[in-house]
Tab-separated table of C-alpha atoms and ligand atoms in Angstrom:
chain	number	residue	atom	x	y	z
A	1	MET	CA	-7.861	54.061	-20.803
A	2	THR	CA	-4.496	55.490	-21.819
A	3	ARG	CA	-2.193	54.060	-24.404
A	4	ASN	CA	0.294	53.281	-21.645
A	5	SER	CA	-2.174	51.323	-19.503
A	6	ILE	CA	-3.112	49.286	-22.583
A	7	LYS	CA	0.597	48.581	-23.074
A	8	VAL	CA	0.861	47.467	-19.435
A	9	LEU	CA	-2.173	45.200	-19.854
A	10	LEU	CA	-0.678	43.759	-23.044
A	11	ALA	CA	2.620	43.181	-21.248
A	12	VAL	CA	0.864	41.425	-18.361
A	13	GLY	CA	-1.078	39.350	-20.898
A	14	ALA	CA	2.145	38.378	-22.635
A	15	VAL	CA	3.717	37.300	-19.345
A	16	VAL	CA	0.630	35.229	-18.478
A	17	ALA	CA	0.644	33.644	-21.947
A	18	ALA	CA	4.381	32.930	-21.674
A	19	THR	CA	3.831	31.332	-18.272
A	20	PHE	CA	1.153	29.069	-19.714
A	21	ALA	CA	3.438	28.219	-22.640
A	22	LEU	CA	6.217	27.317	-20.195
A	23	ALA	CA	3.797	25.228	-18.144
A	24	ALA	CA	2.765	23.357	-21.308
A	25	VAL	CA	6.400	22.625	-22.183
A	26	ALA	CA	7.146	21.508	-18.629
A	27	THR	CA	4.316	18.952	-18.566
A	28	ALA	CA	5.196	17.396	-21.944
A	29	GLY	CA	7.852	14.740	-22.246
A	30	VAL	CA	8.125	11.000	-21.806
A	31	VAL	CA	7.719	11.028	-18.002
A	32	ASN	CA	4.087	10.242	-17.163
A	33	SER	CA	3.259	9.809	-20.862
A	34	LYS	CA	1.869	6.618	-22.402
A	35	HIS	CA	5.474	5.471	-22.844
A	36	ASP	CA	6.346	5.766	-19.162
A	37	PHE	CA	6.298	2.138	-17.994
A	38	SER	CA	8.056	2.849	-14.683
A	39	SER	CA	6.398	1.912	-11.420
A	40	GLY	CA	5.740	5.623	-10.765
A	41	GLY	CA	4.370	6.453	-14.227
A	42	THR	CA	0.848	7.837	-14.335
A	43	GLY	CA	0.258	8.358	-18.071
A	44	GLY	CA	-0.857	4.983	-19.322
A	45	ASN	CA	-2.392	1.609	-18.602
A	46	TRP	CA	0.918	-0.234	-18.263
A	47	GLY	CA	3.417	-0.096	-15.410
A	48	ALA	CA	6.151	-2.331	-14.011
A	49	THR	CA	6.138	-3.199	-10.327
A	50	ASN	CA	9.894	-3.663	-10.097
A	51	GLN	CA	11.389	-0.835	-12.157
A	52	ALA	CA	11.306	2.866	-11.230
A	53	GLN	CA	13.361	4.068	-14.231
A	54	VAL	CA	11.702	5.467	-17.357
A	55	CYS	CA	14.253	5.373	-20.207
A	56	ILE	CA	15.488	1.848	-19.388
A	57	PHE	CA	12.552	0.136	-21.128
A	58	CYS	CA	14.055	1.416	-24.394
A	59	HIS	CA	17.597	2.761	-23.823
A	60	THR	CA	20.690	1.950	-21.764
A	61	PRO	CA	23.835	4.073	-21.322
A	62	HIS	CA	26.068	0.954	-21.472
A	63	ASN	CA	25.911	-2.532	-22.970
A	64	ALA	CA	23.390	-1.473	-25.595
A	65	GLN	CA	22.189	-3.978	-28.180
A	66	ALA	CA	24.657	-4.270	-31.073
A	67	GLY	CA	23.557	-2.631	-34.301
A	68	GLN	CA	20.492	-1.004	-32.764
A	69	GLU	CA	20.663	2.736	-32.301
A	70	PRO	CA	20.184	4.888	-30.356
A	71	LEU	CA	21.653	2.938	-27.389
A	72	TRP	CA	18.799	0.471	-27.667
A	73	ASN	CA	18.043	-1.814	-24.712
A	74	ARG	CA	15.463	-4.176	-26.133
A	75	VAL	CA	15.800	-7.707	-27.408
A	76	ALA	CA	16.530	-7.494	-31.135
A	77	LEU	CA	13.465	-8.070	-33.282
A	78	SER	CA	14.080	-10.758	-35.900
A	79	LYS	CA	10.787	-11.143	-37.704
A	80	THR	CA	9.598	-11.032	-41.248
A	81	PHE	CA	6.652	-8.685	-41.688
A	82	SER	CA	4.187	-8.618	-44.560
A	83	ILE	CA	4.550	-5.061	-45.831
A	84	TYR	CA	2.337	-2.546	-47.613
A	85	SER	CA	1.986	-2.752	-51.362
A	86	SER	CA	-0.351	-1.371	-54.024
A	87	ASP	CA	-0.259	-0.788	-57.776
A	88	THR	CA	0.113	2.947	-57.283
A	89	PHE	CA	2.535	3.002	-54.326
A	90	ASP	CA	5.600	4.851	-55.635
A	91	GLY	CA	7.959	3.688	-52.897
A	92	LYS	CA	7.746	0.028	-53.931
A	93	SER	CA	11.304	-0.117	-55.313
A	94	THR	CA	12.914	0.877	-51.996
A	95	ILE	CA	10.531	-0.473	-49.345
A	96	GLY	CA	11.807	-3.482	-47.438
A	97	GLN	CA	11.495	-4.985	-43.992
A	98	PRO	CA	10.917	-2.331	-41.308
A	99	GLY	CA	14.283	-0.912	-40.279
A	100	GLY	CA	15.571	2.146	-38.462
A	101	ASN	CA	13.370	3.354	-35.654
A	102	SER	CA	10.312	1.571	-37.090
A	103	LYS	CA	11.925	-1.697	-36.044
A	104	LEU	CA	12.396	-0.224	-32.573
A	105	CYS	CA	8.698	0.694	-32.288
A	106	LEU	CA	7.750	-2.765	-33.486
A	107	SER	CA	9.763	-4.344	-30.671
A	108	CYS	CA	6.577	-3.549	-28.692
A	109	HIS	CA	3.953	-2.655	-31.272
A	110	ASP	CA	4.259	-5.973	-33.147
A	111	GLY	CA	1.801	-7.305	-30.564
A	112	SER	CA	3.899	-10.224	-29.344
A	113	VAL	CA	6.949	-8.898	-27.459
A	114	ALA	CA	6.452	-8.181	-23.740
A	115	ILE	CA	6.774	-4.521	-22.720
A	116	ASP	CA	9.516	-5.326	-20.195
A	117	ALA	CA	11.604	-7.470	-22.549
A	118	TYR	CA	14.590	-5.174	-22.080
A	119	VAL	CA	18.128	-6.390	-21.466
A	120	ALA	CA	20.530	-4.258	-19.382
A	121	GLY	CA	19.335	-3.535	-15.852
A	122	ASN	CA	16.340	-5.865	-15.983
A	123	PRO	CA	15.746	-7.204	-12.476
A	124	SER	CA	13.745	-10.192	-13.655
A	125	ALA	CA	15.107	-13.077	-15.692
A	126	SER	CA	11.722	-13.742	-17.233
A	127	PRO	CA	9.527	-10.842	-18.397
A	128	LYS	CA	6.518	-10.192	-16.199
A	129	MET	CA	4.599	-7.636	-18.223
A	130	MET	CA	2.188	-8.516	-21.002
A	131	ALA	CA	2.549	-7.929	-24.717
A	132	ILE	CA	0.267	-5.398	-26.424
A	133	GLY	CA	-1.464	-8.250	-28.268
A	134	ASP	CA	-2.472	-9.857	-24.959
A	135	VAL	CA	-4.714	-6.859	-24.353
A	136	TYR	CA	-5.863	-5.800	-27.828
A	137	TYR	CA	-7.332	-8.873	-29.534
A	138	PRO	CA	-10.713	-9.647	-31.122
A	139	GLY	CA	-13.359	-9.859	-28.411
A	140	SER	CA	-11.183	-8.137	-25.811
A	141	PRO	CA	-12.919	-5.547	-23.613
A	142	TYR	CA	-10.282	-3.086	-24.861
A	143	GLY	CA	-11.170	-3.794	-28.494
A	144	GLN	CA	-9.104	-5.031	-31.399
A	145	GLY	CA	-6.185	-3.180	-32.920
A	146	GLY	CA	-5.396	-0.169	-30.756
A	147	PRO	CA	-1.651	0.032	-30.297
A	148	ASN	CA	-1.283	-3.507	-31.729
A	149	ILE	CA	0.096	-2.433	-35.116
A	150	GLY	CA	1.668	-5.800	-36.062
A	151	GLY	CA	-1.498	-7.862	-35.561
A	152	ASN	CA	-0.073	-10.641	-33.357
A	153	TYR	CA	-1.986	-11.904	-30.323
A	154	ALA	CA	-2.319	-15.194	-28.479
A	155	GLY	CA	-3.639	-17.791	-30.931
A	156	ASN	CA	-2.749	-15.545	-33.863
A	157	ASN	CA	1.029	-15.749	-33.695
A	158	ASN	CA	3.605	-14.814	-36.328
A	159	VAL	CA	1.143	-12.836	-38.416
A	160	ASN	CA	3.470	-9.801	-38.390
A	161	ASP	CA	1.095	-7.819	-40.566
A	162	LEU	CA	1.954	-4.316	-41.775
A	163	THR	CA	-0.053	-4.563	-44.998
A	164	ASN	CA	-2.848	-2.393	-43.581
A	165	ASP	CA	-0.567	0.332	-42.217
A	166	HIS	CA	0.843	3.481	-43.854
A	167	PRO	CA	4.113	2.365	-45.495
A	168	VAL	CA	7.371	2.971	-43.599
A	169	SER	CA	11.074	2.254	-44.184
A	170	PHE	CA	11.130	3.402	-47.810
A	171	THR	CA	13.127	6.231	-49.389
A	172	TYR	CA	11.237	9.521	-49.688
A	173	ASP	CA	13.334	11.776	-51.912
A	174	ASP	CA	12.632	14.399	-54.563
A	175	ALA	CA	12.703	11.749	-57.302
A	176	LEU	CA	9.867	9.891	-55.561
A	177	ALA	CA	7.886	13.114	-55.173
A	178	ASN	CA	8.389	13.979	-58.853
A	179	ALA	CA	7.299	10.488	-59.906
A	180	ASP	CA	4.165	10.748	-57.745
A	181	LYS	CA	3.348	14.317	-58.931
A	182	HIS	CA	1.106	14.939	-55.878
A	183	LEU	CA	3.701	14.889	-53.102
A	184	LYS	CA	5.693	17.676	-51.521
A	185	LEU	CA	9.371	17.551	-52.503
A	186	ALA	CA	11.247	15.733	-49.740
A	187	SER	CA	13.735	18.629	-49.675
A	188	ALA	CA	10.838	21.013	-48.925
A	189	LEU	CA	9.425	19.054	-45.958
A	190	PRO	CA	9.243	21.109	-42.755
A	191	ALA	CA	11.599	20.108	-39.922
A	192	THR	CA	8.518	19.072	-37.925
A	193	LEU	CA	8.333	15.874	-40.019
A	194	PRO	CA	11.814	14.326	-39.952
A	195	LEU	CA	13.071	11.660	-42.338
A	196	TYR	CA	15.689	9.244	-41.022
A	197	GLY	CA	18.524	8.440	-43.431
A	198	GLY	CA	16.224	9.753	-46.183
A	199	LYS	CA	13.519	7.270	-45.224
A	200	MET	CA	10.047	7.666	-43.862
A	201	GLU	CA	9.657	5.816	-40.546
A	202	CYS	CA	7.086	5.569	-37.732
A	203	ALA	CA	8.823	8.458	-35.977
A	204	THR	CA	8.309	10.707	-39.024
A	205	CYS	CA	4.665	11.057	-37.946
A	206	HIS	CA	4.921	10.184	-34.225
A	207	ASP	CA	7.011	11.714	-31.432
A	208	VAL	CA	7.648	8.773	-29.103
A	209	HIS	CA	8.983	11.048	-26.328
A	210	ASN	CA	5.851	13.230	-26.319
A	211	GLN	CA	7.926	16.418	-26.526
A	212	LYS	CA	6.677	18.027	-29.704
A	213	SER	CA	3.468	16.113	-30.220
A	214	ILE	CA	0.128	17.872	-30.624
A	215	ALA	CA	-2.006	17.618	-27.467
A	216	GLY	CA	-5.061	15.411	-27.842
A	217	THR	CA	-3.531	13.286	-30.610
A	218	LYS	CA	-1.701	9.976	-30.418
A	219	LEU	CA	1.747	11.551	-30.282
A	220	LEU	CA	1.358	13.116	-33.733
A	221	ARG	CA	3.883	15.723	-34.864
A	222	VAL	CA	1.280	17.660	-36.895
A	223	ALA	CA	-2.438	18.094	-36.083
A	224	LYS	CA	-5.122	15.795	-37.455
A	225	ASP	CA	-7.782	18.515	-37.863
A	226	GLY	CA	-8.378	19.200	-41.526
A	227	SER	CA	-5.950	16.319	-42.118
A	228	ALA	CA	-3.101	18.815	-41.731
A	229	LEU	CA	-0.689	15.925	-41.109
A	230	CYS	CA	-1.496	14.160	-44.393
A	231	LEU	CA	-1.604	17.427	-46.353
A	232	THR	CA	1.909	18.355	-45.233
A	233	CYS	CA	3.162	15.668	-47.628
A	234	HIS	CA	0.287	14.707	-49.922
A	235	LEU	CA	-0.792	17.531	-52.244
A	236	LYS	CA	-4.399	16.386	-52.575
B	1	LIG	C1	8.721	-0.474	-24.729
B	1	LIG	C2	7.605	-0.735	-25.612
B	1	LIG	C3	7.238	0.328	-26.626
B	1	LIG	C4	8.044	0.901	-27.588
B	1	LIG	C5	9.503	0.613	-27.878
B	1	LIG	C6	7.208	1.837	-28.312
B	1	LIG	N1	5.940	1.822	-27.799
B	1	LIG	FE1	4.372	2.966	-28.359
B	1	LIG	N2	3.219	2.222	-26.883
B	1	LIG	C7	3.553	1.146	-26.086
B	1	LIG	C8	2.418	0.787	-25.258
B	1	LIG	C9	2.351	-0.359	-24.253
B	1	LIG	C10	1.384	1.695	-25.560
B	1	LIG	C11	-0.031	1.754	-24.959
B	1	LIG	C12	0.026	2.631	-23.745
B	1	LIG	C13	-1.320	2.763	-23.073
B	1	LIG	O1	-2.354	2.708	-23.747
B	1	LIG	O2	-1.323	2.929	-21.853
B	1	LIG	C14	1.928	2.588	-26.577
B	1	LIG	C15	1.215	3.614	-27.145
B	1	LIG	C16	1.603	4.280	-28.302
B	1	LIG	C17	0.800	5.228	-29.022
B	1	LIG	C18	-0.597	5.717	-28.624
B	1	LIG	C19	-0.444	6.875	-27.681
B	1	LIG	C20	-1.775	7.361	-27.131
B	1	LIG	O3	-1.823	8.551	-26.773
B	1	LIG	O4	-2.740	6.583	-27.043
B	1	LIG	C21	1.523	5.618	-30.110
B	1	LIG	C22	1.095	6.581	-31.177
B	1	LIG	C23	2.774	4.910	-30.082
B	1	LIG	N3	2.805	4.121	-28.962
B	1	LIG	C24	3.747	4.997	-31.045
B	1	LIG	C25	5.037	4.476	-30.915
B	1	LIG	C26	6.100	4.715	-31.858
B	1	LIG	C27	5.941	5.496	-33.143
B	1	LIG	C28	7.202	4.086	-31.382
B	1	LIG	C29	8.601	4.101	-31.974
B	1	LIG	C30	9.133	5.413	-32.414
B	1	LIG	C31	6.814	3.411	-30.152
B	1	LIG	N4	5.503	3.687	-29.905
B	1	LIG	C32	7.653	2.611	-29.370
B	1	LIG	C33	4.792	0.521	-26.052
B	1	LIG	C34	5.907	0.895	-26.782
B	2	LIG	C1	9.102	3.600	-25.416
B	2	LIG	C2	10.488	3.650	-25.798
B	2	LIG	C3	11.303	4.858	-25.428
B	2	LIG	C4	11.459	5.442	-24.187
B	2	LIG	C5	10.773	5.070	-22.893
B	2	LIG	C6	12.445	6.478	-24.352
B	2	LIG	N1	12.865	6.521	-25.658
B	2	LIG	FE1	14.347	7.680	-26.427
B	2	LIG	N2	14.005	6.933	-28.307
B	2	LIG	C7	13.098	5.950	-28.592
B	2	LIG	C8	13.077	5.729	-30.034
B	2	LIG	C9	12.201	4.725	-30.762
B	2	LIG	C10	14.011	6.622	-30.585
B	2	LIG	C11	14.329	6.815	-32.078
B	2	LIG	C12	13.242	7.632	-32.739
B	2	LIG	C13	13.281	9.090	-32.407
B	2	LIG	O1	14.360	9.701	-32.436
B	2	LIG	O2	12.201	9.645	-32.095
B	2	LIG	C14	14.597	7.347	-29.468
B	2	LIG	C15	15.593	8.315	-29.588
B	2	LIG	C16	16.242	8.894	-28.507
B	2	LIG	C17	17.400	9.746	-28.605
B	2	LIG	C18	18.137	10.105	-29.887
B	2	LIG	C19	17.354	11.043	-30.747
B	2	LIG	C20	17.179	12.395	-30.126
B	2	LIG	O3	16.019	12.814	-29.983
B	2	LIG	O4	18.168	13.035	-29.721
B	2	LIG	C21	17.722	10.135	-27.334
B	2	LIG	C22	18.868	11.032	-26.918
B	2	LIG	C23	16.756	9.529	-26.440
B	2	LIG	N3	15.872	8.777	-27.198
B	2	LIG	C24	16.747	9.684	-25.071
B	2	LIG	C25	15.767	9.196	-24.205
B	2	LIG	C26	15.719	9.443	-22.765
B	2	LIG	C27	16.733	10.280	-22.015
B	2	LIG	C28	14.628	8.783	-22.278
B	2	LIG	C29	14.093	8.758	-20.858
B	2	LIG	C30	13.837	10.064	-20.234
B	2	LIG	C31	14.008	8.110	-23.414
B	2	LIG	N4	14.715	8.406	-24.555
B	2	LIG	C32	12.908	7.289	-23.329
B	2	LIG	C33	12.319	5.268	-27.690
B	2	LIG	C34	12.192	5.559	-26.351
B	3	LIG	C1	1.801	8.806	-42.121
B	3	LIG	C2	1.885	9.013	-40.716
B	3	LIG	C3	2.006	7.808	-39.829
B	3	LIG	C4	2.973	6.837	-39.863
B	3	LIG	C5	4.138	6.703	-40.806
B	3	LIG	C6	2.684	5.962	-38.754
B	3	LIG	N1	1.564	6.387	-38.082
B	3	LIG	FE1	0.809	5.612	-36.368
B	3	LIG	N2	-0.797	6.857	-36.499
B	3	LIG	C7	-0.931	7.879	-37.412
B	3	LIG	C8	-2.197	8.545	-37.190
B	3	LIG	C9	-2.749	9.719	-37.991
B	3	LIG	C10	-2.820	7.902	-36.082
B	3	LIG	C11	-4.168	8.241	-35.435
B	3	LIG	C12	-3.817	9.255	-34.385
B	3	LIG	C13	-4.945	9.793	-33.566
B	3	LIG	O1	-6.071	9.308	-33.695
B	3	LIG	O2	-4.674	10.765	-32.810
B	3	LIG	C14	-1.892	6.843	-35.659
B	3	LIG	C15	-2.097	5.998	-34.583
B	3	LIG	C16	-1.129	5.145	-34.066
B	3	LIG	C17	-1.245	4.396	-32.848
B	3	LIG	C18	-2.419	4.430	-31.882
B	3	LIG	C19	-3.471	3.449	-32.338
B	3	LIG	C20	-4.644	3.382	-31.393
B	3	LIG	O3	-5.739	3.049	-31.887
B	3	LIG	O4	-4.484	3.648	-30.199
B	3	LIG	C21	-0.095	3.668	-32.697
B	3	LIG	C22	0.254	2.731	-31.577
B	3	LIG	C23	0.729	3.950	-33.849
B	3	LIG	N3	0.073	4.850	-34.668
B	3	LIG	C24	1.970	3.389	-34.052
B	3	LIG	C25	2.677	3.485	-35.238
B	3	LIG	C26	3.809	2.657	-35.586
B	3	LIG	C27	4.421	1.599	-34.700
B	3	LIG	C28	4.205	3.043	-36.826
B	3	LIG	C29	5.289	2.437	-37.682
B	3	LIG	C30	5.160	0.990	-37.957
B	3	LIG	C31	3.329	4.143	-37.235
B	3	LIG	N4	2.412	4.349	-36.261
B	3	LIG	C32	3.454	4.840	-38.433
B	3	LIG	C33	-0.018	8.225	-38.397
B	3	LIG	C34	1.115	7.506	-38.724
B	4	LIG	C1	5.928	12.637	-44.083
B	4	LIG	C2	5.099	12.623	-45.263
B	4	LIG	C3	3.787	11.880	-45.241
B	4	LIG	C4	2.743	12.008	-44.366
B	4	LIG	C5	2.673	12.917	-43.157
B	4	LIG	C6	1.703	11.149	-44.842
B	4	LIG	N1	2.116	10.480	-45.948
B	4	LIG	FE1	1.076	9.119	-46.982
B	4	LIG	N2	2.703	8.684	-48.091
B	4	LIG	C7	3.851	9.437	-48.108
B	4	LIG	C8	4.723	8.939	-49.133
B	4	LIG	C9	6.092	9.521	-49.483
B	4	LIG	C10	4.065	7.840	-49.712
B	4	LIG	C11	4.575	6.965	-50.854
B	4	LIG	C12	4.329	7.638	-52.156
B	4	LIG	C13	2.972	7.333	-52.718
B	4	LIG	O1	2.808	6.276	-53.352
B	4	LIG	O2	2.048	8.148	-52.526
B	4	LIG	C14	2.788	7.698	-49.024
B	4	LIG	C15	1.828	6.751	-49.298
B	4	LIG	C16	0.502	6.850	-48.917
B	4	LIG	C17	-0.586	6.069	-49.437
B	4	LIG	C18	-0.460	4.896	-50.408
B	4	LIG	C19	-0.477	5.382	-51.809
B	4	LIG	C20	-0.560	4.234	-52.812
B	4	LIG	O3	-0.501	4.566	-53.988
B	4	LIG	O4	-0.691	3.061	-52.432
B	4	LIG	C21	-1.741	6.568	-48.913
B	4	LIG	C22	-3.165	6.139	-49.215
B	4	LIG	C23	-1.359	7.606	-47.996
B	4	LIG	N3	0.013	7.764	-48.042
B	4	LIG	C24	-2.225	8.330	-47.219
B	4	LIG	C25	-1.837	9.168	-46.176
B	4	LIG	C26	-2.746	9.704	-45.173
B	4	LIG	C27	-4.247	9.480	-45.146
B	4	LIG	C28	-1.991	10.454	-44.340
B	4	LIG	C29	-2.430	11.172	-43.108
B	4	LIG	C30	-3.062	10.351	-42.070
B	4	LIG	C31	-0.613	10.380	-44.820
B	4	LIG	N4	-0.575	9.584	-45.922
B	4	LIG	C32	0.450	11.033	-44.262
B	4	LIG	C33	4.163	10.479	-47.290
B	4	LIG	C34	3.388	10.907	-46.234
């Protein structure tokens, strides 16, 4: 085999690889992911019968909910959550009630708010879809927990429990990292793990739109194998 034919083979290989890469990019995204609740969505266990749009369950181009970015279309969440604490948790001086995009996630993942409790463009006056906690409760065939991060379910209302979840909505800056001594400097974090207004939120670890998430994980921005996700921040 000549050098040139090897080059040709390599070139063909590169084109094939690029095609596969393009195909992978084309299939990712929110459409047909677990967060596609439209009547045509195929990615998850939940789907509306009366709504063919995808983004509308979370966003609206007009008449968005005041004070909730980006262009948020869900009923504002006004709940008090029990939040994470420990003697060694270094973010304790800045952690508060979930804010930013964590509050947006919890407008479904609290367990009690119906998936189709969106405002603008909602064809039904009363929500028809269930809340996550109506499916994931103790004794349920689907198991307990699952996507029910806030711990509410029928008969177990207003628990609003985030004490057993990785802390969110606290400031992660270089001062925190220096105090902890075993954390990457916030200023040295890779762009793959974004902070929002200097704070760590649910979307720091998860990509809700399924664009950059690692295949085979629950929308994680960095792989779980070898605990690569944890080790990006924690120097353990
Ligand atoms: C409109 C309601 C809603 C909002 C808002 C929402 N989720 Fe979800 N999410 C769900 C539902 C329902 C499921 C379960 C889907 C299924 O199993 O079919 C889910 C599933 C998930 C999963 C598991 C995916 C998998 O592959 O099993 C993750 C992780 C997740 N959500 C994270 C988030 C994060 C982080 C946010 C905010 C940035 C968020 N979600 C906002 C309703 C929502
Ligand atoms: C299940 C809820 C959910 C659905 C469905 C959803 N989004 Fe989002 N979106 C969020 C959340 C939460 C954030 C803030 C966190 C983040 O940026 O990841 C966000 C952020 C955004 C942003 C601002 C940040 C950025 O990445 O530029 C845009 C633009 C956006 N979404 C567009 C869309 C469009 C367009 C669709 C439909 C094709 C869509 N979203 C569907 C929950 C959702
Ligand atoms: C430090 C990173 C990190 C943060 C912050 C984080 N998660 Fe997760 N989350 C994970 C990991 C890791 C998993 C397990 C993923 C897997 O098994 O693929 C997970 C799993 C999930 C699941 C799927 C649970 C299941 O059993 O199906 C949901 C839903 C979820 N997270 C939502 C959230 C919400 C909502 C927030 C904010 C309140 C949040 N996460 C904050 C790392 C994080
Ligand atoms: C984006 C960066 C980031 C990622 C990714 C991340 N963490 Fe954290 N984690 C932090 C920060 C910052 C704190 C608060 C500082 C501290 O006390 O350690 C924290 C806190 C914790 C705590 C509580 C520490 C205490 O003293 O109470 C534990 C345990 C923990 N993380 C484990 C994990 C695990 C396990 C993973 C992977 C599944 C993970 N973290 C992923 C940044 C991250």
